[in-house]
Coordinates of C-alpha atoms in Angstrom, one line a residue:
M133 CA 4.1 -7.9 25.7
T134 CA 6.4 -5.1 26.5
D135 CA 9.7 -4.5 28.2
R136 CA 9.6 -2.8 31.6
A137 CA 11.9 -0.4 33.3
D138 CA 12.2 -2.8 36.3
K139 CA 13.8 -6.3 36.5
T140 CA 10.9 -8.2 35.3
R141 CA 12.0 -11.0 33.0
W142 CA 12.2 -10.1 29.4
T143 CA 9.7 -12.1 27.2
S144 CA 10.2 -13.1 23.7
P145 CA 7.5 -12.0 21.0
L146 CA 8.2 -15.4 19.3
R147 CA 6.1 -18.5 19.9
R148 CA 6.7 -22.1 18.8
R149 CA 3.6 -23.3 16.9
R150 CA 3.4 -26.5 14.8
G151 CA 0.1 -25.7 13.0
P152 CA -1.6 -28.0 10.6
G153 CA 0.0 -29.2 7.4
W154 CA -1.0 -27.1 4.4
A155 CA -3.6 -29.6 3.2
E156 CA -4.9 -30.3 6.7
Q157 CA -6.1 -26.7 7.2
T158 CA -9.8 -26.1 7.5
P159 CA -10.9 -24.9 4.1
T160 CA -11.9 -21.3 3.9
W161 CA -13.8 -21.1 0.6
R162 CA -17.2 -21.1 2.2
A163 CA -16.3 -18.2 4.5
A164 CA -14.7 -16.3 1.6
R165 CA -18.1 -15.5 -0.1
P166 CA -17.7 -13.7 -3.4
A167 CA -20.8 -11.6 -2.7
L168 CA -19.3 -10.4 0.7
I169 CA -16.0 -9.4 -0.9
A170 CA -17.8 -7.7 -3.8
D171 CA -20.0 -5.7 -1.3
T172 CA -16.9 -4.6 0.8
L173 CA -15.3 -3.6 -2.4
K174 CA -18.2 -1.6 -3.7
R175 CA -18.4 0.2 -0.4
A176 CA -14.8 1.0 -0.6
S177 CA -15.1 2.2 -4.2
A178 CA -17.8 4.7 -3.1
R179 CA -15.8 6.4 -0.5
P180 CA -14.2 9.7 -1.6
S181 CA -10.6 10.0 -2.8
G182 CA -10.5 13.6 -3.5
N183 CA -8.7 12.7 -6.7
W184 CA -5.5 11.9 -4.8
F185 CA -3.2 9.2 -6.1
V186 CA 0.0 7.7 -4.5
V187 CA 3.1 8.3 -6.6
G188 CA 5.6 6.4 -4.3
A189 CA 8.0 6.8 -1.4
S190 CA 8.7 10.2 -0.1
R191 CA 12.5 9.4 -0.1
A192 CA 12.4 8.5 -3.7
V193 CA 11.8 12.1 -4.7
R194 CA 15.3 13.4 -3.8
P195 CA 16.7 17.0 -4.0
G196 CA 18.6 17.7 -7.2
R197 CA 16.8 15.3 -9.5
P198 CA 13.3 15.0 -11.0
C199 CA 11.1 11.9 -10.6
G200 CA 8.8 10.9 -13.5
R201 CA 5.7 8.8 -13.3
T202 CA 2.6 8.1 -15.4
I203 CA -0.7 7.9 -13.4
G204 CA -4.0 7.2 -15.1
G205 CA -2.3 7.7 -18.5
V206 CA -1.1 11.2 -17.4
E207 CA 2.7 11.9 -17.5
V208 CA 3.7 13.5 -14.1
V209 CA 7.1 15.1 -13.0
L210 CA 7.9 15.8 -9.4
W211 CA 10.9 17.5 -7.8
R212 CA 12.0 19.3 -4.7
T213 CA 13.0 22.9 -4.2
E214 CA 16.2 23.9 -2.3
S215 CA 14.2 24.0 0.9
G216 CA 12.8 20.3 0.2
D217 CA 9.3 21.4 -0.6
L218 CA 7.5 19.3 -3.2
R219 CA 6.6 20.5 -6.8
A220 CA 4.6 18.5 -9.4
G221 CA 3.1 19.1 -12.8
P222 CA 2.8 17.7 -16.4
G223 CA 5.8 15.6 -17.5
A224 CA 5.9 17.2 -21.0
C225 CA 7.7 20.5 -21.4
P226 CA 5.3 23.2 -22.7
H227 CA 7.7 24.3 -25.3
L228 CA 8.2 21.1 -27.5
G229 CA 7.1 18.2 -25.2
A230 CA 10.5 17.1 -24.0
P231 CA 10.3 14.5 -21.1
L232 CA 10.8 16.6 -18.0
R233 CA 11.6 13.5 -16.0
D234 CA 15.1 13.5 -17.9
S235 CA 15.8 17.1 -17.1
R236 CA 17.8 18.7 -14.4
V237 CA 17.0 20.5 -11.1
V238 CA 19.2 23.6 -10.7
C239 CA 18.8 25.6 -7.5
G240 CA 15.3 24.1 -6.9
T241 CA 14.1 24.9 -10.4
L242 CA 13.4 22.3 -13.0
V243 CA 15.4 23.0 -16.3
C244 CA 14.4 21.3 -19.6
H245 CA 17.5 19.6 -21.0
W246 CA 16.3 20.2 -24.6
H247 CA 16.3 24.0 -24.6
G248 CA 16.7 25.3 -21.1
L249 CA 13.2 26.3 -20.2
A250 CA 12.9 26.8 -16.4
L251 CA 9.9 25.9 -14.3
D252 CA 9.8 27.0 -10.6
G253 CA 6.5 25.1 -10.0
A254 CA 4.2 28.1 -10.9
A255 CA 2.0 28.1 -13.9
F256 CA 4.0 29.0 -17.1
A257 CA 3.1 28.9 -20.8
G258 CA 0.1 26.6 -20.4
W259 CA 2.0 24.3 -17.9
Q260 CA -0.2 24.1 -14.8
P261 CA 1.1 22.6 -11.6
Y262 CA -0.7 19.7 -9.9
P263 CA -1.5 19.7 -6.1
V264 CA 0.9 17.5 -4.3
H265 CA 1.2 16.2 -0.7
D266 CA 4.2 14.7 1.1
D267 CA 3.0 12.7 4.3
G268 CA 6.6 11.8 5.3
V269 CA 6.3 8.3 4.0
L270 CA 4.5 8.6 0.8
V271 CA 4.0 11.3 -2.0
W272 CA 0.6 11.9 -3.4
V273 CA -0.6 14.1 -6.5
R274 CA -4.0 15.2 -7.3
L275 CA -5.2 14.6 -10.7
D276 CA -8.8 16.0 -11.1
A277 CA -9.1 14.8 -14.7
V278 CA -8.2 11.3 -13.9
G279 CA -10.1 11.1 -10.6
G280 CA -13.3 12.8 -11.7
E281 CA -14.5 13.4 -8.2
E282 CA -15.0 16.5 -6.1
P283 CA -11.4 17.5 -5.3
S284 CA -10.2 17.7 -1.6
E285 CA -7.5 19.7 -0.2
R286 CA -5.6 16.7 1.4
P287 CA -5.6 13.1 0.7
V288 CA -7.0 10.5 3.0
V289 CA -3.9 9.5 4.9
P290 CA -4.3 6.6 7.4
A291 CA -3.3 7.2 11.0
R292 CA 0.2 5.7 11.6
P293 CA 2.6 5.4 14.6
A294 CA 3.8 8.7 15.8
P295 CA 6.5 10.2 13.6
G296 CA 9.8 9.0 14.6
S297 CA 8.5 6.1 16.5
G298 CA 8.7 3.6 13.7
V299 CA 10.7 2.0 10.9
D300 CA 9.0 2.5 7.5
A301 CA 9.7 1.0 4.1
V302 CA 7.9 1.2 0.7
F303 CA 7.6 -1.5 -1.8
T304 CA 6.5 -0.9 -5.4
A305 CA 5.4 -3.4 -8.2
A306 CA 3.1 -3.2 -11.1
G307 CA 0.8 -5.8 -12.7
R308 CA -1.7 -6.1 -15.5
C309 CA -4.9 -5.3 -13.7
E310 CA -7.1 -2.6 -12.4
P311 CA -7.0 -1.0 -8.9
Q312 CA -10.0 -2.8 -7.9
D313 CA -8.3 -6.0 -8.3
V314 CA -5.5 -5.2 -6.0
V315 CA -8.1 -4.0 -3.4
A316 CA -10.2 -7.1 -3.7
N317 CA -7.1 -9.1 -3.1
R318 CA -6.6 -7.4 0.3
L319 CA -10.4 -7.7 1.2
D320 CA -9.9 -11.4 1.0
P321 CA -8.1 -12.3 4.2
W322 CA -9.1 -15.9 3.9
H323 CA -6.5 -16.7 1.3
G324 CA -3.6 -15.9 3.7
S325 CA -2.4 -19.3 4.9
W326 CA -3.5 -21.0 1.9
F327 CA -1.8 -18.8 -0.6
H328 CA 1.0 -17.7 1.5
P329 CA 2.0 -20.6 3.8
Y330 CA 5.6 -19.3 4.0
S331 CA 4.3 -16.1 5.8
F332 CA 1.1 -16.9 7.7
V333 CA 0.0 -19.7 10.1
D334 CA -3.6 -20.2 11.8
L335 CA -5.1 -17.3 10.0
T336 CA -8.9 -17.0 11.3
V337 CA -11.3 -14.2 10.5
V338 CA -13.0 -13.4 13.7
R339 CA -15.2 -10.6 12.4
E340 CA -16.5 -9.7 9.1
P341 CA -17.6 -6.2 7.8
R342 CA -20.7 -5.1 9.2
G343 CA -21.8 -3.4 5.9
D344 CA -24.7 -1.1 6.1
E345 CA -25.4 -1.9 9.7
G346 CA -22.6 0.2 11.1
A347 CA -20.4 3.3 10.3
D348 CA -17.3 3.1 8.2
E349 CA -15.1 2.4 11.1
D350 CA -17.1 -0.8 11.7
D351 CA -16.5 -1.9 8.1
A352 CA -13.6 -4.0 8.9
F353 CA -12.2 -7.5 8.8
V354 CA -10.7 -8.4 12.1
V355 CA -8.1 -11.4 11.9
D356 CA -6.1 -13.4 14.3
V357 CA -2.9 -14.6 12.5
S358 CA 0.5 -15.8 13.2
F359 CA 3.4 -14.4 11.2
R360 CA 5.9 -17.1 10.3
V361 CA 9.4 -16.0 11.1
A362 CA 11.3 -19.3 10.7
G363 CA 10.3 -22.9 10.9
R364 CA 7.8 -23.2 13.8
L365 CA 8.7 -19.7 15.1
V366 CA 5.7 -17.4 14.8
V367 CA 4.5 -14.0 16.1
P368 CA 0.7 -14.1 16.8
V369 CA -1.2 -10.8 16.5
R370 CA -4.7 -9.6 15.9
A371 CA -5.1 -7.2 12.9
E372 CA -7.8 -5.1 11.3
F373 CA -8.4 -4.6 7.6
T374 CA -10.2 -1.4 6.4
A375 CA -10.5 0.3 3.1
P376 CA -10.5 4.1 3.9
E377 CA -10.7 5.2 0.2
P378 CA -11.2 3.5 -3.2
R379 CA -7.6 2.6 -3.7
T380 CA -6.3 2.0 -0.3
V381 CA -6.4 -1.0 2.1
L382 CA -5.0 -0.5 5.5
M383 CA -3.9 -3.4 7.9
R384 CA -3.4 -2.2 11.4
I385 CA -2.0 -4.5 14.3
T386 CA -4.4 -4.0 17.2
E387 CA -3.3 -6.4 19.7
G388 CA 0.0 -8.4 20.2
E389 CA 3.6 -7.6 19.3
G390 CA 4.0 -4.5 17.1
A391 CA 0.6 -3.1 18.1
T392 CA -0.2 0.2 16.0
S393 CA 2.0 -0.9 13.2
V394 CA 0.5 -0.6 9.9
V395 CA 0.6 -1.9 6.3
E396 CA -0.9 0.4 3.7
T397 CA -1.6 -1.0 0.2
H398 CA -2.2 1.6 -2.3
A399 CA -3.3 0.8 -5.8
T400 CA -2.4 3.4 -8.4
P401 CA -3.6 3.1 -12.0
L402 CA -0.8 3.6 -14.4
T403 CA -3.0 3.5 -17.6
A404 CA -6.2 5.3 -18.5
A405 CA -9.5 4.0 -17.3
D406 CA -10.3 2.8 -21.0
A407 CA -7.1 1.0 -21.6
D408 CA -7.4 -2.5 -23.2
R409 CA -4.5 -3.8 -21.2
P410 CA -4.6 -1.8 -18.0
R411 CA -1.6 -1.7 -15.6
T412 CA -1.8 -0.9 -11.8
A413 CA 1.1 -0.1 -9.4
V414 CA 1.0 -1.5 -5.9
I415 CA 2.6 0.8 -3.6
E416 CA 2.8 -0.7 -0.2
A417 CA 4.0 1.2 2.8
V418 CA 5.0 -0.7 6.0
V419 CA 5.4 1.3 9.2
A420 CA 6.5 -1.0 12.0
A421 CA 6.5 0.2 15.6
S422 CA 7.0 -1.5 19.1
D423 CA 7.0 -0.3 22.6
R424 CA 9.9 -2.6 23.5
R425 CA 13.0 -0.7 24.6
G426 CA 15.1 -2.5 22.1
F427 CA 13.2 -1.1 19.1
A428 CA 15.4 1.8 19.4
L429 CA 18.0 -0.3 17.8
A430 CA 15.6 -1.2 14.9
R431 CA 15.1 2.6 14.1
A432 CA 18.9 3.1 14.2
A433 CA 19.2 0.3 11.7
A434 CA 16.4 1.4 9.5
P435 CA 18.7 1.7 6.4
V436 CA 19.7 -2.0 6.7
L437 CA 16.2 -3.1 7.6
R438 CA 14.4 -1.5 4.8
P439 CA 15.7 -3.8 2.1
L440 CA 14.6 -6.7 4.2
M441 CA 11.2 -5.3 4.7
R442 CA 10.8 -4.6 0.9
G443 CA 11.9 -8.1 0.1
T444 CA 9.2 -9.6 2.5
A445 CA 6.6 -7.5 0.8
G446 CA 7.9 -8.4 -2.6
R447 CA 7.6 -12.2 -1.8
L448 CA 3.9 -11.8 -1.0
W449 CA 3.2 -9.5 -3.9
R450 CA 4.7 -12.0 -6.3
D451 CA 1.7 -14.1 -5.6
D452 CA -0.9 -11.5 -4.9
L453 CA -0.2 -9.7 -8.1
A454 CA -0.8 -13.2 -9.8
Y455 CA -4.1 -13.2 -7.9
A456 CA -5.1 -9.7 -9.1
E457 CA -4.0 -10.3 -12.6
R458 CA -6.1 -13.5 -12.8
R459 CA -9.2 -11.8 -11.4
W460 CA -8.8 -9.1 -14.2
E461 CA -8.3 -11.6 -16.8
L462 CA -11.4 -13.6 -15.8
R463 CA -13.5 -10.5 -15.4
S464 CA -12.3 -8.9 -18.7
T465 CA -13.2 -11.9 -20.7
G466 CA -16.7 -12.4 -19.0
R467 CA -15.6 -15.7 -17.4
F468 CA -16.2 -14.5 -13.9
P469 CA -18.2 -11.6 -12.5
G470 CA -16.4 -8.8 -10.7

């Protein structure tokens, strides 16, 4: 479904589809086997992360001002140098513990607002920098004490549409659950048209993960689904769900409108692993692409589109965080295995 340079008639990506009523859908509970979801989650959890955690959107760390986050119970501060390079380290000043997130960046140097101690990103007075990575859409930080794995030089960044060819937006929310609950939600595609009828129509899982029978690249859910635009207007696609590392689930459109577009769902723990009331951030990056000639207009209108894209993600995650929180509540009280 692409535009062509000749005079071939333009085709709309939209289709009119009535679909069954909500209660008339084919039940999916038999296919959504708890053991299958648990096994897929277990395999995802066993993949290496290199101790890298997603912090947030790349554009959220702006020149001239620090950005503070807490990840796995560890306070982290990030900022950019004058050349735009990223720096990160502990969020407490090594002098008297001032919150560096409230400090200032002067000529690319982080200057504590309590007594003026300056940090240029190098080790100083017991303050040790953290490895950090900016992939152009998201910012990652490596916390070896939190991850507890063998560290890697770079995070596992999913393949995306070519830089400059898409429109990206990043949505962030937080809930009372653990990262595994967020990942388990995304590894249950069967809930789509039942739990989100405002967004999905005719969702069918056409292939389940092959587990130990195949390589990691075959450990995927393949789904045919129609994204609801308005009323009966939908955009049908085929999508693939994979978990490239323990805290990431990737949805990639493989056929139909917007092929190669991705939705990356990253689950970043905010509290320490032994917290009684854990909290997890959902950081979801949407990178939309299309080979239609008119998509250049969408790229030009990216600043206007991003709030709309975040709003769409927010509507879904209002419900999906409730799913993840419920899963944690039942698991933590022994009322449901997980």
